[in-house]
Amino acid sequence: MLTAEIRDTATRSPSTEENVTYPVSVIFSLAREETAPLLRALRSQHVMPPLSHAWGSEHAYSALLQHEAGTPLAVLDVPSHRWSEGLEERVRVLSNISSVIVLVPDHTEPSELLSAGAANVVPRNTSPKELGSRIAAERRWLDMRQPARQRVMADAWEYALLRPQHRSQQVLFDLLCFTSRPWCCHDLCLMLGSAEGPMSRRALQARMVRLEERLLPYGMSVDCTAQWGRTTYMGLVEVNRPDFPAGALPAGDPSAKGLESA
């Protein structure tokens, strides 16, 4: 995880990735070295960023969760059938935060991936021109179909006050703030793991404990329930509101409602 994050940060180019808007917001790859030739072939189509991210990249998840201009669109590249097992589960969790196009090897049955939430499933050996056209068409369809995602706290000073500094906690904080559905611990472990396997539940629990420690002094807590070996994270809730540091959250501040309902 840490190695992938350092690599993503070190290779990111502000001039090519952050200042240019592409139809695709983020590219995830289950084997980045095998995705690189595909990205080079597609460069002339101007539909995808020039760099991919490893599955589990916290930088990439943050980019999707912070996406402002319309619905985010992610591409998941599956270079070979080695990654077929459990692929529909990856698609399902990723589709909770973004629309997903899956690029698959030949002879892949698309029905299960579409049922899992993929917006489109396209053979990765499709010609660059056709693949670029399909991606551009998907972007147009999303822009017509769905309004930009509402982010109640995106411009609130309260959000900046509460958001942790560490990337791993930022992703959990944003997931709990910006998505309208509960998160199962198994889904979070899969999302925050790597291409080789999910994060351990113990590691996830440790991250949640650190996030809770960050939020409690400001009167916020992670709302969760545990049953039959499964923990479900519902969002953030207020606790001990009168104990907020003086001036941190004035009484009646309307931005607080955004957090309470997240």
PDB file of C-alpha atoms in Angstrom:
ATOM      1  CA  MET A   1       0.000   0.000   0.000  1.00  0.00           C
ATOM      2  CA  LEU A   2       2.608   2.563   1.107  1.00  0.00           C
ATOM      3  CA  THR A   3       4.920   1.691  -1.787  1.00  0.00           C
ATOM      4  CA  ALA A   4       2.118   2.095  -4.323  1.00  0.00           C
ATOM      5  CA  GLU A   5       1.142   5.430  -2.793  1.00  0.00           C
ATOM      6  CA  ILE A   6       4.705   6.756  -2.897  1.00  0.00           C
ATOM      7  CA  ARG A   7       5.052   5.599  -6.502  1.00  0.00           C
ATOM      8  CA  ASP A   8       1.785   7.299  -7.498  1.00  0.00           C
ATOM      9  CA  THR A   9       2.831  10.563  -5.873  1.00  0.00           C
ATOM     10  CA  ALA A  10       6.352  10.500  -7.264  1.00  0.00           C
ATOM     11  CA  THR A  11       5.306   9.825 -10.863  1.00  0.00           C
ATOM     12  CA  ARG A  12       2.355  12.193 -10.973  1.00  0.00           C
ATOM     13  CA  SER A  13       2.959  15.158 -13.294  1.00  0.00           C
ATOM     14  CA  PRO A  14       0.984  18.339 -12.473  1.00  0.00           C
ATOM     15  CA  SER A  15       1.259  19.604 -16.047  1.00  0.00           C
ATOM     16  CA  THR A  16      -0.254  16.490 -17.600  1.00  0.00           C
ATOM     17  CA  GLU A  17      -2.483  14.917 -14.985  1.00  0.00           C
ATOM     18  CA  GLU A  18      -3.831  17.642 -12.710  1.00  0.00           C
ATOM     19  CA  ASN A  19      -4.302  20.592 -15.102  1.00  0.00           C
ATOM     20  CA  VAL A  20      -5.929  18.715 -17.966  1.00  0.00           C
ATOM     21  CA  THR A  21      -9.495  17.456 -17.874  1.00  0.00           C
ATOM     22  CA  TYR A  22     -10.111  14.070 -19.493  1.00  0.00           C
ATOM     23  CA  PRO A  23     -13.393  12.177 -19.949  1.00  0.00           C
ATOM     24  CA  VAL A  24     -11.913   9.545 -17.602  1.00  0.00           C
ATOM     25  CA  SER A  25     -11.115  10.762 -14.094  1.00  0.00           C
ATOM     26  CA  VAL A  26      -8.927   7.870 -12.907  1.00  0.00           C
ATOM     27  CA  ILE A  27      -7.460   4.685 -14.378  1.00  0.00           C
ATOM     28  CA  PHE A  28      -7.027   1.715 -12.065  1.00  0.00           C
ATOM     29  CA  SER A  29      -4.828  -1.153 -13.149  1.00  0.00           C
ATOM     30  CA  LEU A  30      -4.375  -4.613 -11.676  1.00  0.00           C
ATOM     31  CA  ALA A  31      -0.897  -4.696 -13.272  1.00  0.00           C
ATOM     32  CA  ARG A  32       0.402  -1.220 -14.091  1.00  0.00           C
ATOM     33  CA  GLU A  33       3.353  -2.364 -16.187  1.00  0.00           C
ATOM     34  CA  GLU A  34       0.918  -4.178 -18.502  1.00  0.00           C
ATOM     35  CA  THR A  35      -1.399  -1.158 -18.699  1.00  0.00           C
ATOM     36  CA  ALA A  36       1.363   1.244 -19.777  1.00  0.00           C
ATOM     37  CA  PRO A  37       1.421   0.122 -23.480  1.00  0.00           C
ATOM     38  CA  LEU A  38      -2.357   0.532 -23.668  1.00  0.00           C
ATOM     39  CA  LEU A  39      -2.130   4.089 -22.350  1.00  0.00           C
ATOM     40  CA  ARG A  40       0.578   4.937 -24.871  1.00  0.00           C
ATOM     41  CA  ALA A  41      -1.602   3.611 -27.691  1.00  0.00           C
ATOM     42  CA  LEU A  42      -4.545   5.699 -26.471  1.00  0.00           C
ATOM     43  CA  ARG A  43      -2.592   8.906 -25.954  1.00  0.00           C
ATOM     44  CA  SER A  44      -3.677  10.366 -29.311  1.00  0.00           C
ATOM     45  CA  GLN A  45      -7.358   9.910 -28.370  1.00  0.00           C
ATOM     46  CA  HIS A  46      -7.126  12.302 -25.392  1.00  0.00           C
ATOM     47  CA  VAL A  47      -9.681  10.411 -23.311  1.00  0.00           C
ATOM     48  CA  MET A  48      -7.613   9.115 -20.380  1.00  0.00           C
ATOM     49  CA  PRO A  49      -4.906  10.500 -18.077  1.00  0.00           C
ATOM     50  CA  PRO A  50      -1.386   9.399 -19.033  1.00  0.00           C
ATOM     51  CA  LEU A  51      -0.769   7.475 -15.804  1.00  0.00           C
ATOM     52  CA  SER A  52      -2.601   4.602 -14.136  1.00  0.00           C
ATOM     53  CA  HIS A  53      -2.994   3.920 -10.424  1.00  0.00           C
ATOM     54  CA  ALA A  54      -2.607   0.623  -8.633  1.00  0.00           C
ATOM     55  CA  TRP A  55      -5.745  -0.884  -7.139  1.00  0.00           C
ATOM     56  CA  GLY A  56      -5.997   0.454  -3.582  1.00  0.00           C
ATOM     57  CA  SER A  57      -4.353   3.806  -4.379  1.00  0.00           C
ATOM     58  CA  GLU A  58      -5.617   6.281  -1.803  1.00  0.00           C
ATOM     59  CA  HIS A  59      -4.672   9.183  -4.070  1.00  0.00           C
ATOM     60  CA  ALA A  60      -6.936   7.795  -6.806  1.00  0.00           C
ATOM     61  CA  TYR A  61      -9.871   7.219  -4.448  1.00  0.00           C
ATOM     62  CA  SER A  62      -9.503  10.753  -3.107  1.00  0.00           C
ATOM     63  CA  ALA A  63      -9.582  12.098  -6.664  1.00  0.00           C
ATOM     64  CA  LEU A  64     -12.894  10.327  -7.307  1.00  0.00           C
ATOM     65  CA  LEU A  65     -14.426  11.367  -3.994  1.00  0.00           C
ATOM     66  CA  GLN A  66     -13.335  14.989  -4.483  1.00  0.00           C
ATOM     67  CA  HIS A  67     -14.438  15.077  -8.125  1.00  0.00           C
ATOM     68  CA  GLU A  68     -16.521  18.189  -8.742  1.00  0.00           C
ATOM     69  CA  ALA A  69     -17.325  18.414 -12.476  1.00  0.00           C
ATOM     70  CA  GLY A  70     -20.145  15.928 -13.038  1.00  0.00           C
ATOM     71  CA  THR A  71     -20.143  12.238 -12.244  1.00  0.00           C
ATOM     72  CA  PRO A  72     -16.646  10.707 -11.964  1.00  0.00           C
ATOM     73  CA  LEU A  73     -15.740   8.053 -14.520  1.00  0.00           C
ATOM     74  CA  ALA A  74     -13.111   5.428 -13.711  1.00  0.00           C
ATOM     75  CA  VAL A  75     -11.519   2.827 -15.966  1.00  0.00           C
ATOM     76  CA  LEU A  76     -10.475  -0.509 -14.474  1.00  0.00           C
ATOM     77  CA  ASP A  77      -7.930  -2.252 -16.689  1.00  0.00           C
ATOM     78  CA  VAL A  78      -7.725  -6.033 -16.335  1.00  0.00           C
ATOM     79  CA  PRO A  79      -4.655  -7.084 -18.357  1.00  0.00           C
ATOM     80  CA  SER A  80      -5.179 -10.867 -18.172  1.00  0.00           C
ATOM     81  CA  HIS A  81      -7.473 -13.637 -16.963  1.00  0.00           C
ATOM     82  CA  ARG A  82      -5.211 -14.001 -13.932  1.00  0.00           C
ATOM     83  CA  TRP A  83      -7.414 -11.365 -12.289  1.00  0.00           C
ATOM     84  CA  SER A  84     -10.778 -12.872 -13.240  1.00  0.00           C
ATOM     85  CA  GLU A  85     -11.525 -14.411  -9.858  1.00  0.00           C
ATOM     86  CA  GLY A  86     -13.350 -11.895  -7.681  1.00  0.00           C
ATOM     87  CA  LEU A  87     -13.315  -9.249 -10.404  1.00  0.00           C
ATOM     88  CA  GLU A  88     -17.048  -8.598 -10.075  1.00  0.00           C
ATOM     89  CA  GLU A  89     -16.502  -7.767  -6.384  1.00  0.00           C
ATOM     90  CA  ARG A  90     -13.907  -5.136  -7.293  1.00  0.00           C
ATOM     91  CA  VAL A  91     -16.315  -3.658  -9.829  1.00  0.00           C
ATOM     92  CA  ARG A  92     -19.120  -3.609  -7.273  1.00  0.00           C
ATOM     93  CA  VAL A  93     -17.187  -1.686  -4.616  1.00  0.00           C
ATOM     94  CA  LEU A  94     -15.638   0.731  -7.119  1.00  0.00           C
ATOM     95  CA  SER A  95     -19.036   1.492  -8.667  1.00  0.00           C
ATOM     96  CA  ASN A  96     -20.159   2.797  -5.273  1.00  0.00           C
ATOM     97  CA  ILE A  97     -17.999   5.894  -5.748  1.00  0.00           C
ATOM     98  CA  SER A  98     -17.732   6.203  -9.540  1.00  0.00           C
ATOM     99  CA  SER A  99     -19.131   5.051 -12.840  1.00  0.00           C
ATOM    100  CA  VAL A 100     -16.819   2.262 -14.077  1.00  0.00           C
ATOM    101  CA  ILE A 101     -15.698   1.073 -17.505  1.00  0.00           C
ATOM    102  CA  VAL A 102     -13.906  -2.282 -17.345  1.00  0.00           C
ATOM    103  CA  LEU A 103     -11.297  -3.158 -19.978  1.00  0.00           C
ATOM    104  CA  VAL A 104     -11.060  -6.940 -20.160  1.00  0.00           C
ATOM    105  CA  PRO A 105      -9.025  -9.589 -22.016  1.00  0.00           C
ATOM    106  CA  ASP A 106     -10.570 -11.573 -24.872  1.00  0.00           C
ATOM    107  CA  HIS A 107     -13.229 -14.194 -24.138  1.00  0.00           C
ATOM    108  CA  THR A 108     -14.386 -12.490 -20.928  1.00  0.00           C
ATOM    109  CA  GLU A 109     -18.098 -12.868 -20.209  1.00  0.00           C
ATOM    110  CA  PRO A 110     -19.365  -9.320 -19.504  1.00  0.00           C
ATOM    111  CA  SER A 111     -22.749 -10.149 -17.953  1.00  0.00           C
ATOM    112  CA  GLU A 112     -21.515 -10.644 -14.378  1.00  0.00           C
ATOM    113  CA  LEU A 113     -19.462  -7.443 -14.490  1.00  0.00           C
ATOM    114  CA  LEU A 114     -22.430  -5.475 -15.819  1.00  0.00           C
ATOM    115  CA  SER A 115     -24.634  -6.964 -13.105  1.00  0.00           C
ATOM    116  CA  ALA A 116     -22.022  -5.966 -10.531  1.00  0.00           C
ATOM    117  CA  GLY A 117     -22.352  -2.311 -11.570  1.00  0.00           C
ATOM    118  CA  ALA A 118     -20.034  -1.741 -14.537  1.00  0.00           C
ATOM    119  CA  ALA A 119     -21.304   0.963 -16.885  1.00  0.00           C
ATOM    120  CA  ASN A 120     -19.583  -0.761 -19.800  1.00  0.00           C
ATOM    121  CA  VAL A 121     -17.305  -3.732 -20.442  1.00  0.00           C
ATOM    122  CA  VAL A 122     -14.961  -3.418 -23.430  1.00  0.00           C
ATOM    123  CA  PRO A 123     -12.268  -5.784 -24.756  1.00  0.00           C
ATOM    124  CA  ARG A 124      -8.913  -4.152 -24.073  1.00  0.00           C
ATOM    125  CA  ASN A 125      -7.649  -5.065 -27.574  1.00  0.00           C
ATOM    126  CA  THR A 126     -10.295  -2.827 -29.168  1.00  0.00           C
ATOM    127  CA  SER A 127      -8.693  -0.387 -31.603  1.00  0.00           C
ATOM    128  CA  PRO A 128      -7.603   2.896 -29.946  1.00  0.00           C
ATOM    129  CA  LYS A 129      -9.977   4.944 -32.093  1.00  0.00           C
ATOM    130  CA  GLU A 130     -13.014   2.810 -31.244  1.00  0.00           C
ATOM    131  CA  LEU A 131     -12.092   2.570 -27.570  1.00  0.00           C
ATOM    132  CA  GLY A 132     -11.622   6.343 -27.379  1.00  0.00           C
ATOM    133  CA  SER A 133     -15.009   6.875 -29.041  1.00  0.00           C
ATOM    134  CA  ARG A 134     -16.730   4.489 -26.626  1.00  0.00           C
ATOM    135  CA  ILE A 135     -15.226   6.256 -23.621  1.00  0.00           C
ATOM    136  CA  ALA A 136     -16.174   9.702 -24.957  1.00  0.00           C
ATOM    137  CA  ALA A 137     -19.726   8.469 -25.590  1.00  0.00           C
ATOM    138  CA  GLU A 138     -19.956   7.116 -22.037  1.00  0.00           C
ATOM    139  CA  ARG A 139     -18.834  10.477 -20.690  1.00  0.00           C
ATOM    140  CA  ARG A 140     -21.504  12.305 -22.732  1.00  0.00           C
ATOM    141  CA  TRP A 141     -24.176   9.880 -21.549  1.00  0.00           C
ATOM    142  CA  LEU A 142     -23.205  10.393 -17.903  1.00  0.00           C
ATOM    143  CA  ASP A 143     -23.247  14.166 -18.275  1.00  0.00           C
ATOM    144  CA  MET A 144     -26.749  14.060 -19.749  1.00  0.00           C
ATOM    145  CA  ARG A 145     -28.109  11.478 -17.316  1.00  0.00           C
ATOM    146  CA  GLN A 146     -26.865  12.635 -13.934  1.00  0.00           C
ATOM    147  CA  PRO A 147     -26.294  16.035 -12.338  1.00  0.00           C
ATOM    148  CA  ALA A 148     -23.034  16.806 -10.603  1.00  0.00           C
ATOM    149  CA  ARG A 149     -22.763  15.042  -7.256  1.00  0.00           C
ATOM    150  CA  GLN A 150     -23.824  17.290  -4.381  1.00  0.00           C
ATOM    151  CA  ARG A 151     -21.124  17.748  -1.772  1.00  0.00           C
ATOM    152  CA  VAL A 152     -22.691  19.458   1.194  1.00  0.00           C
ATOM    153  CA  MET A 153     -19.418  20.078   3.009  1.00  0.00           C
ATOM    154  CA  ALA A 154     -17.062  20.572   0.074  1.00  0.00           C
ATOM    155  CA  ASP A 155     -16.741  24.358   0.646  1.00  0.00           C
ATOM    156  CA  ALA A 156     -17.498  24.427   4.378  1.00  0.00           C
ATOM    157  CA  TRP A 157     -14.754  25.419   6.795  1.00  0.00           C
ATOM    158  CA  GLU A 158     -16.019  22.647   9.058  1.00  0.00           C
ATOM    159  CA  TYR A 159     -14.984  20.069   6.482  1.00  0.00           C
ATOM    160  CA  ALA A 160     -11.451  21.481   6.349  1.00  0.00           C
ATOM    161  CA  LEU A 161     -11.336  21.556  10.149  1.00  0.00           C
ATOM    162  CA  LEU A 162     -12.338  17.932  10.611  1.00  0.00           C
ATOM    163  CA  ARG A 163     -10.596  16.321   7.639  1.00  0.00           C
ATOM    164  CA  PRO A 164      -7.457  14.444   8.787  1.00  0.00           C
ATOM    165  CA  GLN A 165      -4.020  15.189   7.387  1.00  0.00           C
ATOM    166  CA  HIS A 166      -3.019  11.577   6.715  1.00  0.00           C
ATOM    167  CA  ARG A 167      -4.099  10.205   3.325  1.00  0.00           C
ATOM    168  CA  SER A 168      -5.334   6.870   4.704  1.00  0.00           C
ATOM    169  CA  GLN A 169      -7.664   8.625   7.144  1.00  0.00           C
ATOM    170  CA  GLN A 170      -8.715  11.200   4.539  1.00  0.00           C
ATOM    171  CA  VAL A 171     -10.069   8.448   2.291  1.00  0.00           C
ATOM    172  CA  LEU A 172     -12.103   6.903   5.115  1.00  0.00           C
ATOM    173  CA  PHE A 173     -13.368  10.342   6.167  1.00  0.00           C
ATOM    174  CA  ASP A 174     -14.452  11.185   2.609  1.00  0.00           C
ATOM    175  CA  LEU A 175     -16.106   7.796   2.121  1.00  0.00           C
ATOM    176  CA  LEU A 176     -18.163   8.336   5.268  1.00  0.00           C
ATOM    177  CA  CYS A 177     -19.012  11.936   4.362  1.00  0.00           C
ATOM    178  CA  PHE A 178     -19.673  11.814   0.644  1.00  0.00           C
ATOM    179  CA  THR A 179     -21.427   8.526  -0.007  1.00  0.00           C
ATOM    180  CA  SER A 180     -25.051   7.957   0.873  1.00  0.00           C
ATOM    181  CA  ARG A 181     -24.791   4.233   1.604  1.00  0.00           C
ATOM    182  CA  PRO A 182     -23.410   2.198   4.517  1.00  0.00           C
ATOM    183  CA  TRP A 183     -20.038   0.509   4.028  1.00  0.00           C
ATOM    184  CA  CYS A 184     -19.462  -3.118   4.972  1.00  0.00           C
ATOM    185  CA  CYS A 185     -16.032  -3.839   6.479  1.00  0.00           C
ATOM    186  CA  HIS A 186     -15.378  -6.495   3.822  1.00  0.00           C
ATOM    187  CA  ASP A 187     -16.009  -3.974   1.026  1.00  0.00           C
ATOM    188  CA  LEU A 188     -13.676  -1.428   2.600  1.00  0.00           C
ATOM    189  CA  CYS A 189     -10.973  -4.085   3.068  1.00  0.00           C
ATOM    190  CA  LEU A 190     -11.260  -5.036  -0.605  1.00  0.00           C
ATOM    191  CA  MET A 191     -11.181  -1.433  -1.802  1.00  0.00           C
ATOM    192  CA  LEU A 192      -8.239  -0.417   0.364  1.00  0.00           C
ATOM    193  CA  GLY A 193      -6.205  -3.550  -0.282  1.00  0.00           C
ATOM    194  CA  SER A 194      -4.057  -4.283  -3.317  1.00  0.00           C
ATOM    195  CA  ALA A 195      -4.417  -6.241  -6.540  1.00  0.00           C
ATOM    196  CA  GLU A 196      -3.037  -9.248  -4.664  1.00  0.00           C
ATOM    197  CA  GLY A 197      -5.628  -9.224  -1.894  1.00  0.00           C
ATOM    198  CA  PRO A 198      -7.752  -7.209   0.542  1.00  0.00           C
ATOM    199  CA  MET A 199      -6.534  -5.305   3.568  1.00  0.00           C
ATOM    200  CA  SER A 200      -6.869  -7.191   6.842  1.00  0.00           C
ATOM    201  CA  ARG A 201      -9.819  -6.345   9.041  1.00  0.00           C
ATOM    202  CA  ARG A 202      -7.407  -5.621  11.878  1.00  0.00           C
ATOM    203  CA  ALA A 203      -5.665  -2.948   9.774  1.00  0.00           C
ATOM    204  CA  LEU A 204      -9.017  -1.407   8.836  1.00  0.00           C
ATOM    205  CA  GLN A 205     -10.108  -1.336  12.474  1.00  0.00           C
ATOM    206  CA  ALA A 206      -6.826   0.365  13.435  1.00  0.00           C
ATOM    207  CA  ARG A 207      -7.449   3.069  10.825  1.00  0.00           C
ATOM    208  CA  MET A 208     -10.994   3.585  12.090  1.00  0.00           C
ATOM    209  CA  VAL A 209      -9.704   3.921  15.654  1.00  0.00           C
ATOM    210  CA  ARG A 210      -7.260   6.626  14.561  1.00  0.00           C
ATOM    211  CA  LEU A 211     -10.026   8.414  12.644  1.00  0.00           C
ATOM    212  CA  GLU A 212     -12.279   8.231  15.715  1.00  0.00           C
ATOM    213  CA  GLU A 213      -9.506   9.713  17.871  1.00  0.00           C
ATOM    214  CA  ARG A 214      -9.227  12.583  15.405  1.00  0.00           C
ATOM    215  CA  LEU A 215     -12.977  13.294  15.365  1.00  0.00           C
ATOM    216  CA  LEU A 216     -13.967  12.888  19.031  1.00  0.00           C
ATOM    217  CA  PRO A 217     -12.449  16.177  20.283  1.00  0.00           C
ATOM    218  CA  TYR A 218     -14.735  17.932  17.779  1.00  0.00           C
ATOM    219  CA  GLY A 219     -17.851  16.097  18.893  1.00  0.00           C
ATOM    220  CA  MET A 220     -18.041  13.677  15.969  1.00  0.00           C
ATOM    221  CA  SER A 221     -17.857   9.900  15.891  1.00  0.00           C
ATOM    222  CA  VAL A 222     -17.924   7.027  13.391  1.00  0.00           C
ATOM    223  CA  ASP A 223     -21.349   5.389  13.460  1.00  0.00           C
ATOM    224  CA  CYS A 224     -21.069   1.617  13.097  1.00  0.00           C
ATOM    225  CA  THR A 225     -22.843  -1.597  13.967  1.00  0.00           C
ATOM    226  CA  ALA A 226     -21.339  -5.075  14.407  1.00  0.00           C
ATOM    227  CA  GLN A 227     -23.170  -8.350  13.911  1.00  0.00           C
ATOM    228  CA  TRP A 228     -22.164 -11.897  12.994  1.00  0.00           C
ATOM    229  CA  GLY A 229     -18.540 -10.952  12.347  1.00  0.00           C
ATOM    230  CA  ARG A 230     -19.438  -8.071  10.058  1.00  0.00           C
ATOM    231  CA  THR A 231     -19.038  -4.385  10.898  1.00  0.00           C
ATOM    232  CA  THR A 232     -21.122  -1.876   8.958  1.00  0.00           C
ATOM    233  CA  TYR A 233     -20.063   1.763   8.914  1.00  0.00           C
ATOM    234  CA  MET A 234     -23.068   4.072   8.595  1.00  0.00           C
ATOM    235  CA  GLY A 235     -21.398   7.484   8.456  1.00  0.00           C
ATOM    236  CA  LEU A 236     -20.507  10.200  10.958  1.00  0.00           C
ATOM    237  CA  VAL A 237     -22.686  11.299  13.869  1.00  0.00           C
ATOM    238  CA  GLU A 238     -22.576  13.960  16.554  1.00  0.00           C
ATOM    239  CA  VAL A 239     -21.587  13.049  20.101  1.00  0.00           C
ATOM    240  CA  ASN A 240     -21.121  15.353  23.095  1.00  0.00           C
ATOM    241  CA  ARG A 241     -21.824  18.446  21.058  1.00  0.00           C
ATOM    242  CA  PRO A 242     -21.322  20.834  24.024  1.00  0.00           C
ATOM    243  CA  ASP A 243     -17.701  19.645  24.357  1.00  0.00           C
ATOM    244  CA  PHE A 244     -16.562  21.203  21.060  1.00  0.00           C
ATOM    245  CA  PRO A 245     -13.506  23.447  21.451  1.00  0.00           C
ATOM    246  CA  ALA A 246     -14.569  27.062  21.869  1.00  0.00           C
ATOM    247  CA  GLY A 247     -15.341  28.596  18.491  1.00  0.00           C
ATOM    248  CA  ALA A 248     -14.794  25.373  16.571  1.00  0.00           C
ATOM    249  CA  LEU A 249     -18.427  24.830  15.570  1.00  0.00           C
ATOM    250  CA  PRO A 250     -20.746  27.714  16.474  1.00  0.00           C
ATOM    251  CA  ALA A 251     -24.236  26.775  17.608  1.00  0.00           C
ATOM    252  CA  GLY A 252     -26.658  26.770  14.708  1.00  0.00           C
ATOM    253  CA  ASP A 253     -23.938  26.528  12.055  1.00  0.00           C
ATOM    254  CA  PRO A 254     -25.871  25.087   9.055  1.00  0.00           C
ATOM    255  CA  SER A 255     -22.796  23.284   7.745  1.00  0.00           C
ATOM    256  CA  ALA A 256     -23.002  20.909  10.705  1.00  0.00           C
ATOM    257  CA  LYS A 257     -26.130  19.368   9.199  1.00  0.00           C
ATOM    258  CA  GLY A 258     -24.091  18.183   6.261  1.00  0.00           C
ATOM    259  CA  LEU A 259     -21.890  16.108   8.503  1.00  0.00           C
ATOM    260  CA  GLU A 260     -24.731  14.761  10.578  1.00  0.00           C
ATOM    261  CA  SER A 261     -26.552  13.426   7.553  1.00  0.00           C
ATOM    262  CA  ALA A 262     -23.474  12.095   5.752  1.00  0.00           C
TER     263      ALA A 262
END
